[in-house]
Coordinates of C-alpha atoms in Angstrom, one line a residue:
M1 CA 62.9 -40.0 -41.3
V2 CA 63.2 -36.2 -41.6
C3 CA 66.8 -35.2 -41.9
K4 CA 67.5 -32.5 -39.3
R5 CA 70.4 -31.1 -41.3
H6 CA 68.0 -29.6 -43.7
V7 CA 66.0 -27.7 -41.0
L8 CA 66.3 -23.9 -41.2
C9 CA 66.8 -22.8 -37.6
Q10 CA 65.6 -19.2 -37.5
I11 CA 66.9 -17.4 -34.3
V12 CA 65.0 -14.2 -33.4
I13 CA 66.9 -12.1 -30.8
E14 CA 64.4 -9.5 -29.6
V15 CA 64.3 -8.1 -26.1
F16 CA 64.3 -4.6 -24.8
S17 CA 63.9 -3.4 -21.3
C18 CA 61.6 -0.3 -21.6
V19 CA 61.7 2.3 -24.3
H20 CA 63.9 4.8 -22.4
A21 CA 66.0 2.3 -20.4
A22 CA 69.6 1.4 -21.2
K23 CA 70.0 -1.1 -24.1
V24 CA 70.6 -4.8 -23.2
G25 CA 73.1 -5.4 -26.0
K26 CA 71.2 -7.9 -28.2
T27 CA 72.5 -6.3 -31.5
S28 CA 76.0 -6.2 -30.1
L29 CA 75.8 -10.0 -29.5
I30 CA 75.0 -10.6 -33.2
M31 CA 77.8 -8.3 -34.4
S32 CA 80.3 -9.8 -32.0
L33 CA 79.4 -13.3 -33.3
V34 CA 79.9 -12.3 -36.9
S35 CA 83.0 -10.1 -36.6
E36 CA 84.5 -11.9 -33.6
E37 CA 85.2 -8.6 -32.0
F38 CA 83.2 -6.0 -30.1
P39 CA 81.9 -3.3 -32.5
D40 CA 82.8 0.3 -31.9
E41 CA 79.6 1.5 -33.3
V42 CA 76.3 -0.4 -32.9
P43 CA 73.4 0.2 -35.3
L44 CA 69.8 0.2 -34.1
R45 CA 69.3 -3.2 -35.8
A46 CA 71.7 -5.8 -37.3
E47 CA 71.1 -7.0 -40.8
E48 CA 69.6 -10.5 -41.2
I49 CA 72.4 -13.0 -41.5
T50 CA 72.7 -16.7 -42.2
I51 CA 75.4 -18.8 -40.7
P52 CA 76.4 -21.6 -43.0
A53 CA 76.0 -25.2 -41.9
D54 CA 79.7 -26.1 -42.2
V55 CA 80.7 -23.6 -39.5
T56 CA 78.1 -24.7 -36.9
P57 CA 78.5 -27.6 -34.4
E58 CA 75.2 -29.2 -35.4
R59 CA 75.8 -28.7 -39.1
V60 CA 72.6 -26.7 -39.6
P61 CA 72.3 -23.4 -41.4
T62 CA 71.1 -20.8 -38.9
H63 CA 69.2 -17.6 -39.9
I64 CA 69.5 -14.8 -37.3
V65 CA 67.1 -12.0 -37.2
D66 CA 67.4 -8.9 -35.0
Y67 CA 64.5 -6.5 -34.1
S68 CA 64.5 -2.8 -33.4
E69 CA 61.6 -1.1 -31.7
A70 CA 62.8 2.2 -33.2
E71 CA 62.7 1.0 -36.8
Q72 CA 60.0 -1.7 -36.8
S73 CA 56.4 -1.9 -35.8
D74 CA 54.7 -4.3 -33.4
E75 CA 53.2 -6.1 -36.4
Q76 CA 56.6 -6.8 -37.7
L77 CA 57.7 -8.1 -34.3
Y78 CA 54.6 -10.5 -34.3
Q79 CA 55.5 -11.8 -37.7
E80 CA 59.1 -12.6 -36.7
I81 CA 57.8 -14.4 -33.6
S82 CA 55.5 -16.5 -35.7
K83 CA 58.3 -17.5 -38.1
A84 CA 60.9 -18.2 -35.4
N85 CA 62.1 -21.7 -34.5
V86 CA 63.7 -20.5 -31.3
I87 CA 63.7 -17.1 -29.6
C88 CA 66.5 -15.7 -27.5
I89 CA 65.3 -13.3 -24.8
V90 CA 68.2 -11.0 -23.9
Y91 CA 68.4 -9.2 -20.6
S92 CA 71.2 -7.2 -18.9
V93 CA 72.7 -8.9 -15.9
N94 CA 73.3 -5.5 -14.2
N95 CA 69.7 -4.3 -14.8
K96 CA 67.0 -5.7 -12.6
K97 CA 64.3 -4.0 -14.6
S98 CA 65.3 -5.9 -17.7
I99 CA 65.2 -9.2 -15.8
E100 CA 61.7 -8.3 -14.5
K101 CA 60.5 -7.5 -18.0
V102 CA 61.3 -11.1 -19.1
T103 CA 58.3 -12.3 -17.1
S104 CA 56.1 -9.2 -17.1
H105 CA 56.3 -8.5 -20.8
W106 CA 58.3 -10.7 -23.2
I107 CA 57.2 -14.2 -22.2
P108 CA 53.5 -13.3 -22.1
L109 CA 53.8 -11.5 -25.4
I110 CA 55.5 -14.5 -27.1
N111 CA 53.0 -17.0 -25.6
D112 CA 50.1 -14.9 -26.8
R113 CA 51.5 -15.0 -30.4
T114 CA 52.2 -18.7 -30.5
D115 CA 50.0 -21.8 -30.5
K116 CA 49.8 -23.4 -27.0
D117 CA 50.4 -26.9 -28.4
S118 CA 53.5 -25.9 -30.4
R119 CA 55.3 -23.3 -28.3
V120 CA 58.6 -22.0 -29.5
P121 CA 61.6 -22.8 -27.3
L122 CA 63.1 -19.9 -25.4
I123 CA 66.7 -19.2 -24.5
L124 CA 67.3 -16.7 -21.7
V125 CA 70.5 -14.7 -22.4
G126 CA 72.1 -12.6 -19.7
N127 CA 74.4 -10.1 -21.5
K128 CA 77.0 -7.7 -20.1
S129 CA 78.5 -10.3 -17.6
D130 CA 81.7 -8.3 -17.9
L131 CA 80.2 -5.5 -15.9
V132 CA 79.4 -7.5 -12.7
E133 CA 81.2 -10.0 -10.5
H134 CA 78.1 -11.9 -9.5
S135 CA 75.8 -14.3 -11.4
S136 CA 72.1 -13.7 -12.2
M137 CA 71.4 -17.4 -12.0
E138 CA 69.8 -17.3 -8.6
T139 CA 67.2 -14.8 -10.0
I140 CA 66.7 -16.7 -13.3
L141 CA 66.3 -20.3 -12.0
P142 CA 62.8 -19.7 -10.5
I143 CA 61.8 -18.2 -13.8
M144 CA 63.1 -21.3 -15.7
N145 CA 61.1 -23.5 -13.3
Q146 CA 58.0 -21.5 -13.8
Y147 CA 58.0 -21.6 -17.6
Q148 CA 58.4 -24.9 -19.4
D149 CA 59.2 -23.3 -22.7
I150 CA 62.5 -22.0 -21.4
E151 CA 65.2 -24.5 -22.6
T152 CA 68.2 -23.0 -20.9
C153 CA 69.9 -19.8 -19.7
V154 CA 73.4 -18.6 -20.6
E155 CA 75.3 -15.6 -19.4
C156 CA 77.6 -14.0 -21.9
S157 CA 79.4 -10.8 -22.8
A158 CA 79.4 -9.2 -26.2
K159 CA 82.4 -7.1 -25.2
N160 CA 84.9 -9.8 -24.3
L161 CA 83.1 -12.4 -26.5
K162 CA 82.4 -14.7 -23.6
N163 CA 79.9 -17.6 -24.4
I164 CA 78.9 -15.9 -27.7
S165 CA 79.3 -19.1 -29.8
E166 CA 77.8 -21.2 -27.0
L167 CA 74.7 -19.0 -27.1
F168 CA 73.9 -19.8 -30.7
Y169 CA 74.9 -23.5 -30.2
Y170 CA 72.3 -23.7 -27.4
A171 CA 69.8 -22.0 -29.7
Q172 CA 70.4 -24.6 -32.4
K173 CA 70.2 -27.3 -29.8
A174 CA 66.9 -26.1 -28.5
V175 CA 65.4 -26.6 -32.0
L176 CA 67.1 -29.9 -32.8
H177 CA 67.1 -31.4 -29.3
P178 CA 64.3 -29.8 -27.3
T179 CA 63.7 -30.7 -23.7
G180 CA 60.0 -30.1 -23.8
P181 CA 58.8 -33.4 -25.4
L182 CA 61.2 -35.5 -23.3
Y183 CA 61.2 -34.2 -19.7
C184 CA 59.1 -32.5 -17.1
P185 CA 61.3 -30.3 -15.0
E186 CA 58.7 -29.9 -12.2
E187 CA 58.4 -33.6 -11.7
K188 CA 62.0 -34.2 -12.6
E189 CA 61.1 -37.3 -14.7
L190 CA 60.5 -38.3 -18.3
K191 CA 57.2 -37.5 -19.9
S192 CA 54.8 -40.4 -20.6
S193 CA 55.2 -40.1 -24.4
C194 CA 59.0 -40.3 -24.0
I195 CA 58.7 -43.4 -21.7
K196 CA 56.5 -45.1 -24.3
A197 CA 58.9 -44.5 -27.1
L198 CA 62.0 -45.6 -25.1
T199 CA 60.2 -48.7 -23.9
R200 CA 59.5 -49.7 -27.5
I201 CA 63.2 -49.1 -28.3
F202 CA 64.2 -51.2 -25.3
K203 CA 62.0 -54.1 -26.4
V204 CA 63.2 -54.0 -30.0
S205 CA 66.8 -54.0 -28.8
D206 CA 66.1 -56.9 -26.3
L207 CA 66.8 -59.5 -28.9
D208 CA 66.2 -62.5 -26.7
N209 CA 63.2 -60.9 -24.8
D210 CA 64.6 -61.7 -21.4
G211 CA 63.8 -58.2 -20.0
I212 CA 67.4 -57.1 -19.9
L213 CA 70.0 -55.7 -22.3
N214 CA 73.1 -57.9 -22.0
D215 CA 76.5 -56.7 -23.2
N216 CA 76.0 -57.9 -26.8
E217 CA 72.6 -56.2 -27.0
L218 CA 74.0 -53.0 -25.5
N219 CA 76.9 -53.0 -28.0
F220 CA 74.5 -53.6 -30.9
F221 CA 72.3 -50.8 -29.6
Q222 CA 75.4 -48.5 -29.3
R223 CA 76.6 -49.3 -32.8
T224 CA 73.1 -48.8 -34.2
C225 CA 72.6 -45.4 -32.7
F226 CA 76.1 -44.0 -32.5
N227 CA 78.1 -46.1 -35.1
T228 CA 80.6 -47.2 -32.5
P229 CA 80.7 -50.0 -29.8
L230 CA 81.4 -49.4 -26.2
A231 CA 84.6 -50.7 -24.7
P232 CA 84.2 -53.4 -21.9
Q233 CA 85.2 -50.9 -19.2
A234 CA 82.8 -48.2 -20.6
L235 CA 80.0 -50.8 -20.4
E236 CA 80.8 -51.5 -16.8
D237 CA 81.0 -47.8 -16.0
V238 CA 77.5 -47.3 -17.4
K239 CA 76.1 -50.1 -15.3
N240 CA 77.9 -48.9 -12.2
V241 CA 76.3 -45.5 -12.6
V242 CA 72.9 -47.2 -12.7
R243 CA 73.8 -49.4 -9.7
R244 CA 74.7 -46.5 -7.6
N245 CA 71.4 -44.7 -8.2
M246 CA 68.9 -47.6 -8.1
T247 CA 68.6 -51.1 -6.9
D248 CA 66.7 -52.7 -9.8
G249 CA 68.4 -51.0 -12.7
V250 CA 70.9 -53.8 -13.4
K251 CA 70.0 -57.5 -13.3
D252 CA 72.2 -60.5 -14.1
N253 CA 74.8 -58.0 -15.2
G254 CA 72.4 -56.5 -17.8
L255 CA 70.5 -53.3 -18.0
T256 CA 66.8 -53.5 -17.1
L257 CA 64.1 -51.3 -18.6
K258 CA 64.1 -49.1 -15.4
G259 CA 67.9 -48.8 -15.7
F260 CA 67.6 -47.9 -19.4
L261 CA 65.0 -45.1 -18.6
F262 CA 67.1 -43.9 -15.8
L263 CA 70.1 -43.4 -18.0
H264 CA 68.1 -41.2 -20.4
T265 CA 66.7 -39.2 -17.5
L266 CA 70.3 -38.7 -16.4
F267 CA 71.4 -37.6 -19.9
I268 CA 68.7 -35.0 -20.0
Q269 CA 69.3 -33.7 -16.5
R270 CA 72.9 -33.2 -17.4
G271 CA 72.1 -31.3 -20.6
R272 CA 72.9 -34.1 -23.0
H273 CA 69.5 -34.1 -24.7
E274 CA 71.1 -34.9 -28.1
T275 CA 72.0 -38.4 -26.8
T276 CA 68.3 -39.3 -26.2
W277 CA 67.2 -37.5 -29.4
T278 CA 69.8 -39.4 -31.5
V279 CA 68.4 -42.7 -30.1
L280 CA 64.8 -41.6 -30.8
R281 CA 65.4 -40.5 -34.3
R282 CA 67.4 -43.6 -35.2
F283 CA 64.4 -45.6 -34.2
G284 CA 62.1 -43.5 -36.4
Y285 CA 60.6 -40.9 -34.1
D286 CA 59.9 -37.3 -35.0
D287 CA 59.9 -34.2 -32.7
D288 CA 56.5 -35.1 -31.4
L289 CA 57.7 -38.6 -30.4
E290 CA 55.6 -40.2 -33.1
L291 CA 57.0 -42.6 -35.7
T292 CA 57.4 -40.7 -38.9
Q293 CA 55.5 -41.5 -42.1
E294 CA 58.8 -41.9 -43.9
Y295 CA 59.9 -44.5 -41.4
L296 CA 56.6 -46.5 -41.3
F297 CA 55.8 -46.2 -45.0
P298 CA 58.9 -46.1 -47.2
M299 CA 58.5 -45.7 -50.9
I300 CA 58.0 -49.0 -52.8
K301 CA 57.1 -49.1 -56.5
I302 CA 54.6 -51.9 -57.5
P303 CA 53.9 -52.0 -61.3
P304 CA 50.5 -53.3 -62.5
D305 CA 50.0 -57.1 -62.5
C306 CA 52.7 -57.6 -60.0
T307 CA 52.4 -58.9 -56.5
T308 CA 54.3 -58.4 -53.3
E309 CA 55.9 -61.1 -51.2
L310 CA 58.3 -61.3 -48.2
N311 CA 61.9 -62.2 -49.1
H312 CA 64.2 -64.7 -47.4
N313 CA 65.6 -62.2 -44.9
A314 CA 62.2 -61.0 -43.9
Y315 CA 61.1 -64.6 -43.1
L316 CA 64.3 -65.1 -41.1
F317 CA 63.5 -61.9 -39.1
L318 CA 59.9 -62.9 -38.5
Q319 CA 61.2 -66.3 -37.4
S320 CA 63.5 -64.7 -34.9
V321 CA 60.6 -62.5 -33.6
F322 CA 58.4 -65.7 -33.2
D323 CA 61.2 -67.5 -31.3
K324 CA 61.7 -64.5 -29.2
H325 CA 58.2 -64.6 -27.9
D326 CA 57.4 -68.3 -27.9
K327 CA 58.4 -68.7 -24.3
D328 CA 57.3 -72.3 -23.8
R329 CA 58.8 -73.5 -27.1
D330 CA 55.6 -75.2 -28.2
C331 CA 55.8 -73.7 -31.7
A332 CA 52.6 -71.8 -31.1
L333 CA 51.8 -68.4 -29.7
S334 CA 49.4 -68.3 -26.8
P335 CA 47.1 -65.2 -26.4
E336 CA 49.6 -63.8 -23.8
E337 CA 52.5 -64.4 -26.1
V338 CA 50.7 -62.7 -29.0
K339 CA 50.0 -59.7 -26.7
D340 CA 53.6 -59.5 -25.7
L341 CA 54.8 -59.6 -29.3
F342 CA 52.6 -56.7 -30.2
K343 CA 53.5 -54.5 -27.2
V344 CA 55.8 -52.5 -29.6
F345 CA 52.7 -51.6 -31.7
P346 CA 50.4 -48.7 -30.8
Y347 CA 47.4 -51.0 -31.3
M348 CA 46.6 -54.7 -31.6
P349 CA 46.9 -55.5 -35.3
W350 CA 45.4 -59.0 -35.3
G351 CA 41.8 -59.6 -34.4
P352 CA 40.1 -63.0 -33.6
D353 CA 39.5 -63.6 -37.3
V354 CA 43.2 -64.3 -37.8
N355 CA 42.8 -67.5 -35.8
N356 CA 40.3 -68.6 -38.5
T357 CA 42.5 -67.5 -41.4
V358 CA 45.6 -69.5 -40.6
C359 CA 46.5 -72.9 -39.0
T360 CA 46.2 -73.2 -35.2
N361 CA 46.9 -75.9 -32.7
D362 CA 44.3 -77.9 -30.8
Q363 CA 44.0 -75.0 -28.3
G364 CA 43.2 -72.6 -31.1
W365 CA 46.6 -70.8 -30.8
I366 CA 48.4 -69.6 -33.9
T367 CA 51.2 -72.0 -34.9
Y368 CA 54.6 -71.1 -36.3
Q369 CA 53.3 -71.9 -39.8
G370 CA 50.1 -70.0 -39.2
Y371 CA 52.1 -67.0 -38.0
L372 CA 54.2 -66.9 -41.1
S373 CA 51.1 -67.4 -43.3
Q374 CA 49.4 -64.4 -41.8
W375 CA 52.4 -62.2 -42.5
T376 CA 52.5 -63.6 -46.1
L377 CA 48.8 -62.8 -46.4
T378 CA 49.2 -59.2 -45.1
T379 CA 52.1 -58.6 -47.5
Y380 CA 50.2 -59.9 -50.5
L381 CA 47.0 -58.0 -49.8
D382 CA 48.3 -54.8 -48.2
V383 CA 52.0 -54.3 -48.5
Q384 CA 51.8 -50.8 -46.9
R385 CA 50.3 -52.4 -43.8
S386 CA 53.1 -55.0 -43.8
L387 CA 55.7 -52.3 -44.0
E388 CA 54.1 -50.5 -41.1
Y389 CA 54.1 -53.7 -39.0
L390 CA 57.8 -54.4 -39.8
G391 CA 58.6 -50.8 -38.8
Y392 CA 57.1 -51.3 -35.4
L393 CA 59.1 -54.4 -35.0
G394 CA 62.3 -52.6 -36.0
Y395 CA 63.2 -54.7 -39.1
S396 CA 65.3 -52.0 -40.8
I397 CA 67.2 -51.4 -37.5
I398 CA 67.8 -55.0 -36.5
Y399 CA 68.8 -56.1 -40.1
E400 CA 70.6 -52.8 -40.7
Q401 CA 68.7 -51.9 -43.8
E402 CA 67.7 -48.5 -45.2
S403 CA 64.0 -49.2 -44.7
Q404 CA 61.5 -52.1 -44.4
A405 CA 61.2 -52.0 -48.2
A406 CA 64.3 -54.2 -48.3
A407 CA 62.1 -57.0 -46.9
I408 CA 59.7 -57.0 -49.9
T409 CA 60.0 -58.7 -53.2
V410 CA 58.0 -57.3 -56.0
T411 CA 57.2 -60.2 -58.5
R412 CA 57.5 -59.7 -62.2
N413 CA 54.4 -59.1 -64.3
K414 CA 52.2 -62.2 -64.6
R415 CA 52.1 -61.9 -68.4
I416 CA 55.8 -62.5 -68.4
D417 CA 55.4 -65.7 -66.3
L418 CA 52.8 -66.9 -68.8
Q419 CA 55.1 -66.1 -71.8
K420 CA 58.1 -67.8 -70.2
K421 CA 55.9 -70.7 -68.9
Q422 CA 57.5 -70.5 -65.5
T423 CA 57.2 -68.4 -62.3
Q424 CA 59.3 -67.5 -59.3
R425 CA 56.3 -66.5 -57.2
S426 CA 55.6 -68.1 -53.9
V427 CA 52.1 -66.9 -53.2
F428 CA 49.1 -67.8 -55.4
R429 CA 45.6 -66.6 -55.0
C430 CA 42.4 -68.7 -55.5
N431 CA 39.1 -66.9 -55.4
I432 CA 36.2 -69.0 -54.3
L433 CA 32.8 -68.2 -55.8
G434 CA 29.4 -69.9 -55.2
A435 CA 25.9 -69.4 -54.2
Q436 CA 24.9 -68.7 -50.6
G437 CA 25.2 -71.9 -48.5
S438 CA 27.1 -73.8 -51.2
G439 CA 30.0 -74.7 -48.9
K440 CA 32.6 -72.0 -49.6
S441 CA 33.4 -71.3 -46.0
G442 CA 33.7 -75.0 -45.3
F443 CA 36.1 -75.3 -48.2
L444 CA 38.3 -72.5 -46.8
Q445 CA 38.4 -73.9 -43.3
A446 CA 39.1 -77.5 -44.5
F447 CA 42.3 -76.1 -46.1
L448 CA 43.4 -75.3 -42.5
G449 CA 42.7 -78.9 -41.4
R450 CA 39.3 -78.3 -39.8
N451 CA 36.4 -80.7 -40.3
L452 CA 32.7 -79.7 -40.1
Q453 CA 32.4 -80.4 -36.4
Q454 CA 35.4 -78.1 -35.7
Q455 CA 34.0 -75.4 -38.0
R456 CA 30.7 -75.3 -36.2
R457 CA 32.5 -74.0 -33.1
I458 CA 33.6 -70.8 -34.9
R459 CA 31.7 -67.7 -33.8
E460 CA 29.9 -65.8 -36.5
D461 CA 31.8 -62.5 -35.7
H462 CA 35.1 -64.3 -35.8
K463 CA 34.8 -65.8 -39.3
S464 CA 37.2 -64.9 -42.0
F465 CA 36.8 -64.6 -45.8
Y466 CA 40.4 -65.7 -46.2
A467 CA 42.5 -68.8 -45.6
I468 CA 46.1 -69.2 -46.2
S469 CA 48.5 -72.1 -45.8
T470 CA 51.3 -73.9 -47.5
T471 CA 51.2 -76.7 -50.2
Y472 CA 53.9 -78.5 -51.9
V473 CA 54.2 -78.6 -55.7
Y474 CA 56.9 -80.8 -57.2
G475 CA 58.8 -80.5 -53.9
Q476 CA 58.6 -76.7 -53.6
E477 CA 56.7 -75.1 -50.7
K478 CA 54.2 -72.5 -52.0
Y479 CA 51.5 -70.5 -50.3
L480 CA 47.9 -70.8 -51.5
L481 CA 45.7 -67.9 -50.5
L482 CA 41.9 -68.7 -50.6
H483 CA 39.5 -65.8 -50.8
E484 CA 35.7 -66.3 -50.4
V485 CA 33.9 -63.9 -52.7
M486 CA 30.5 -62.7 -51.6
P487 CA 27.8 -64.2 -53.9
D488 CA 26.6 -61.0 -55.6
F489 CA 26.5 -61.7 -59.3
D490 CA 25.8 -58.2 -60.4
F491 CA 28.6 -56.6 -58.4
L492 CA 31.8 -58.6 -58.8
S493 CA 34.7 -56.2 -58.5
E494 CA 38.1 -56.3 -60.2
A495 CA 39.6 -57.7 -57.0
D496 CA 37.0 -60.5 -57.0
L497 CA 38.1 -61.4 -60.5
T498 CA 41.8 -61.0 -60.2
C499 CA 43.5 -64.2 -59.1
D500 CA 45.6 -67.1 -60.3
V501 CA 42.9 -69.8 -60.2
V502 CA 39.1 -69.8 -59.6
C503 CA 37.0 -72.3 -57.7
L504 CA 33.3 -72.5 -58.5
V505 CA 31.6 -74.2 -55.6
Y506 CA 28.1 -75.7 -55.7
D507 CA 26.1 -77.8 -53.2
I508 CA 25.3 -81.2 -54.8
N509 CA 22.3 -81.5 -52.4
N510 CA 20.8 -78.1 -53.5
P511 CA 19.1 -78.2 -57.0
R512 CA 19.6 -74.5 -57.5
S513 CA 23.2 -74.2 -56.4
F514 CA 25.0 -74.9 -59.7
E515 CA 23.1 -72.3 -61.7
Y516 CA 25.1 -69.5 -60.0
C517 CA 28.4 -71.1 -60.9
A518 CA 27.4 -71.6 -64.5
K519 CA 26.3 -67.9 -64.9
V520 CA 29.4 -66.6 -63.2
Y521 CA 31.7 -68.7 -65.4
K522 CA 29.9 -67.6 -68.6
Q523 CA 29.8 -63.9 -67.6
Y524 CA 33.3 -63.5 -66.3
F525 CA 35.6 -66.4 -67.0
I526 CA 34.6 -68.1 -70.3
D527 CA 37.2 -66.0 -72.3
S528 CA 39.6 -65.6 -69.4
K529 CA 43.0 -67.4 -69.2
T530 CA 42.5 -67.9 -65.5
P531 CA 42.1 -71.7 -64.8
C532 CA 38.7 -72.7 -63.3
V533 CA 37.8 -75.7 -61.2
V534 CA 34.3 -76.8 -60.3
I535 CA 33.9 -78.1 -56.8
A536 CA 31.0 -80.5 -56.0
A537 CA 30.7 -79.6 -52.3
K538 CA 29.0 -81.7 -49.6
S539 CA 29.7 -84.9 -51.5
D540 CA 28.8 -86.9 -48.5
L541 CA 25.1 -86.0 -49.1
H542 CA 22.7 -87.3 -51.7
E543 CA 23.3 -85.7 -55.1
V544 CA 20.2 -84.2 -56.7
R545 CA 19.6 -83.1 -60.2
Q546 CA 20.5 -79.4 -60.8
H547 CA 17.9 -77.1 -62.2
Y548 CA 20.0 -76.0 -65.1
S549 CA 20.0 -76.8 -68.8
L550 CA 23.2 -78.8 -68.5
S551 CA 24.3 -81.1 -65.7
P552 CA 27.6 -80.0 -64.0
H553 CA 29.5 -82.8 -65.8
E554 CA 28.0 -81.8 -69.2
F555 CA 28.7 -78.1 -68.5
C556 CA 32.4 -78.9 -67.7
R557 CA 32.7 -81.1 -70.8
K558 CA 31.2 -78.5 -73.0
H559 CA 33.6 -75.7 -71.7
K560 CA 36.6 -78.0 -71.6
L561 CA 36.9 -77.9 -67.8
H562 CA 37.9 -80.6 -65.5
P563 CA 35.0 -82.7 -64.2
P564 CA 33.5 -81.5 -61.0
Q565 CA 35.7 -82.4 -58.0
P566 CA 33.9 -84.0 -55.2
F567 CA 34.6 -82.5 -51.8
T568 CA 33.4 -82.9 -48.2
C569 CA 34.6 -81.8 -44.8
N570 CA 32.0 -83.8 -42.9
M571 CA 34.4 -86.4 -41.4
T572 CA 35.9 -87.2 -38.1
S573 CA 39.5 -86.7 -39.2
A574 CA 41.1 -83.7 -41.0
P575 CA 39.9 -83.2 -44.5
N576 CA 41.9 -84.4 -47.5
K577 CA 44.1 -81.6 -49.0
D578 CA 44.9 -83.1 -52.4
I579 CA 42.5 -80.6 -54.1
Y580 CA 44.5 -77.7 -52.7
T581 CA 47.7 -79.0 -54.2
R582 CA 46.0 -79.4 -57.5
L583 CA 44.7 -75.8 -57.3
T584 CA 48.2 -74.5 -56.5
T585 CA 49.6 -76.5 -59.5
M586 CA 47.1 -75.0 -61.8
A587 CA 47.8 -71.5 -60.5
M588 CA 51.6 -72.0 -61.1
Y589 CA 51.3 -73.6 -64.5
P590 CA 48.1 -72.5 -66.2
V591 CA 49.5 -72.6 -69.7
R592 CA 51.0 -76.1 -69.2
V593 CA 47.8 -77.5 -67.9
E594 CA 46.0 -76.1 -70.9
L595 CA 48.7 -77.6 -73.1
L596 CA 48.4 -81.0 -71.6
E597 CA 44.6 -80.9 -72.3
Q598 CA 45.5 -80.0 -75.9
I599 CA 47.9 -82.9 -76.2
V600 CA 45.2 -85.3 -75.0
I601 CA 42.7 -84.0 -77.6
W602 CA 45.4 -84.2 -80.3
V603 CA 46.1 -87.8 -79.4
F604 CA 42.5 -88.6 -79.6
L605 CA 42.0 -86.9 -83.0
C606 CA 45.1 -88.6 -84.4
C607 CA 43.8 -92.0 -83.4
C608 CA 40.4 -91.3 -85.0
W609 CA 42.0 -90.0 -88.2
S610 CA 44.3 -93.0 -88.6
T611 CA 41.5 -95.5 -88.3
R612 CA 38.6 -93.5 -90.0
A613 CA 39.2 -95.2 -93.4
D614 CA 38.8 -98.7 -92.1
L615 CA 36.4 -98.7 -89.2
K616 CA 35.0 -102.1 -90.0
N617 CA 38.4 -103.8 -90.1
S618 CA 38.7 -106.6 -87.6
T619 CA 42.0 -105.2 -86.3
F620 CA 40.6 -101.7 -85.8
W621 CA 40.2 -101.8 -82.0
L622 CA 43.6 -103.3 -81.6
R623 CA 45.2 -100.7 -83.7
A624 CA 43.2 -97.9 -82.0
S625 CA 44.2 -99.1 -78.6
V626 CA 47.9 -99.4 -79.5
G627 CA 47.9 -96.0 -81.2
A628 CA 46.1 -94.3 -78.3
T629 CA 48.6 -95.8 -75.9
V630 CA 51.6 -94.7 -78.0
F631 CA 50.3 -91.2 -78.4
A632 CA 49.4 -91.0 -74.7
V633 CA 52.9 -92.0 -73.7
L634 CA 54.4 -89.5 -76.1
G635 CA 52.1 -86.8 -74.9
F636 CA 52.9 -87.5 -71.2
A637 CA 56.6 -87.5 -72.0
M638 CA 56.3 -84.1 -73.8
Y639 CA 54.4 -82.7 -70.7
R640 CA 57.1 -83.9 -68.3
A641 CA 59.8 -82.4 -70.5
L642 CA 58.0 -79.1 -70.4
L643 CA 57.8 -79.3 -66.6
K644 CA 61.6 -79.9 -66.4
Q645 CA 62.2 -76.7 -68.3
R646 CA 61.6 -74.9 -65.0

């Protein structure tokens, strides 16, 4: 969020009546502010001065610029107008011509020199109030109603120092807390953009999603925005103000959205714009009532070969958001509940493909597990998008963190995991490669518990190339992310090859299906340390001979891969998920799986060596069997010991 304390508020005081008329006293105002006394001699133009931040109420440095028609040209005037953050138009309360010139000359001139979409706020200053007994407000109010750019009007006197400090306070306030973006004075109501922002703030603050802010929620809101709770009597006073002005502003002794909006309308009408702006800026909004880039996308450093995951607090927060919107407590989000959850977003972030990326119930609604899985997927694949989503939900505000970056864990480099032979990661990626029609999509959907009959109901435009769910490895819950890679052998990108484990899928009923797997393995993975598994898909069909120099089993044996794993999702019940647990295990412990294979080979070679000298001996087979058994037991014990090192 942009810190307003570093904004340079340049105040340009620049109004004359006509060339030969009496002066309105703009230079005297500046000199009276600086010296705190009325000057005996007034120059044509005051020098530019900067008021330090520590002596201003808003703690903002203020640069004040005067203008003299006698000393400066029109071009210099136009330059000052273009640089100004706020302009004070000074008139003399005892000179009707100077008041008339506010609308006939100065406001049109300023508007012609500023962009229509970013007009500079104006302050009308009636000087020389010591010379009259009446107020000019009756004349000025119609002008204020006519021009939206006019923030306020203040009458003052440079001679007796009346309202001099207040003048510059209002000028600062017009920059830091402008009325224009919030309120329409003609309609006497909040602008639509302000209503939209405050509605999001209300929904984020409504922690139980019952449509009202109870005392606890109001106190949390008060502490969040103003660093202090409200006393019980103060809370009642606030609600009583709302009750007196509207019938549906308070419900069940809590503040409704209408009541919440009414309070902010009242603040603005009473000149307390800073209250509403404090709330808006605390919730991430800028001067245009848009969420700032700094709020939505906080800095987070991700070194190479590291991944991003949600931490424990983030999952707790997301769980509370789910519970908040799961109205019927069925542990799933209906389409209406999903829509309600994302009302705090400027757009719908989840499309229909999400329902085919994560687990759903029998009605096709995203389950609690599926909901967390989708958040895990987004954080892993696009952490900036995840930060943005958490920003809309108000994570940093609800959990009182500096930013959403506090919700993210950046894992250590994968090479360190391999060296230490252990990992603390919770999300593992498996890329699925195979020829067209080999069964990759079926393998993804089976992970989500869908058999072939259920998969056929998925619309083509709702299909997903990802699937994510949880598996359990040695009692630990882990996320396995499956990604279907498009079968384009010549254009496999770095992202297609970067993963923790690879699945090479072929159709046992298609004689040309395995050739693609073999070529991909030899081209990209034969020298890689990424574990590879061959999946013999559609194993319920008749297996045909593959048109390749080696059979799938021979190929796996030659390249020291596991034998092809038979798989089918053509069944009436949910497909078996054992293969996915094995994939997760291989992703977690690639070195250990390789080591186990080495142990088995070592056992076999030792048995052969010990018996090679006497192959014809009658006790050979007995000795070989006993030796193999002993070495196998020792090897398995060594493997289990390595696993316990975790």
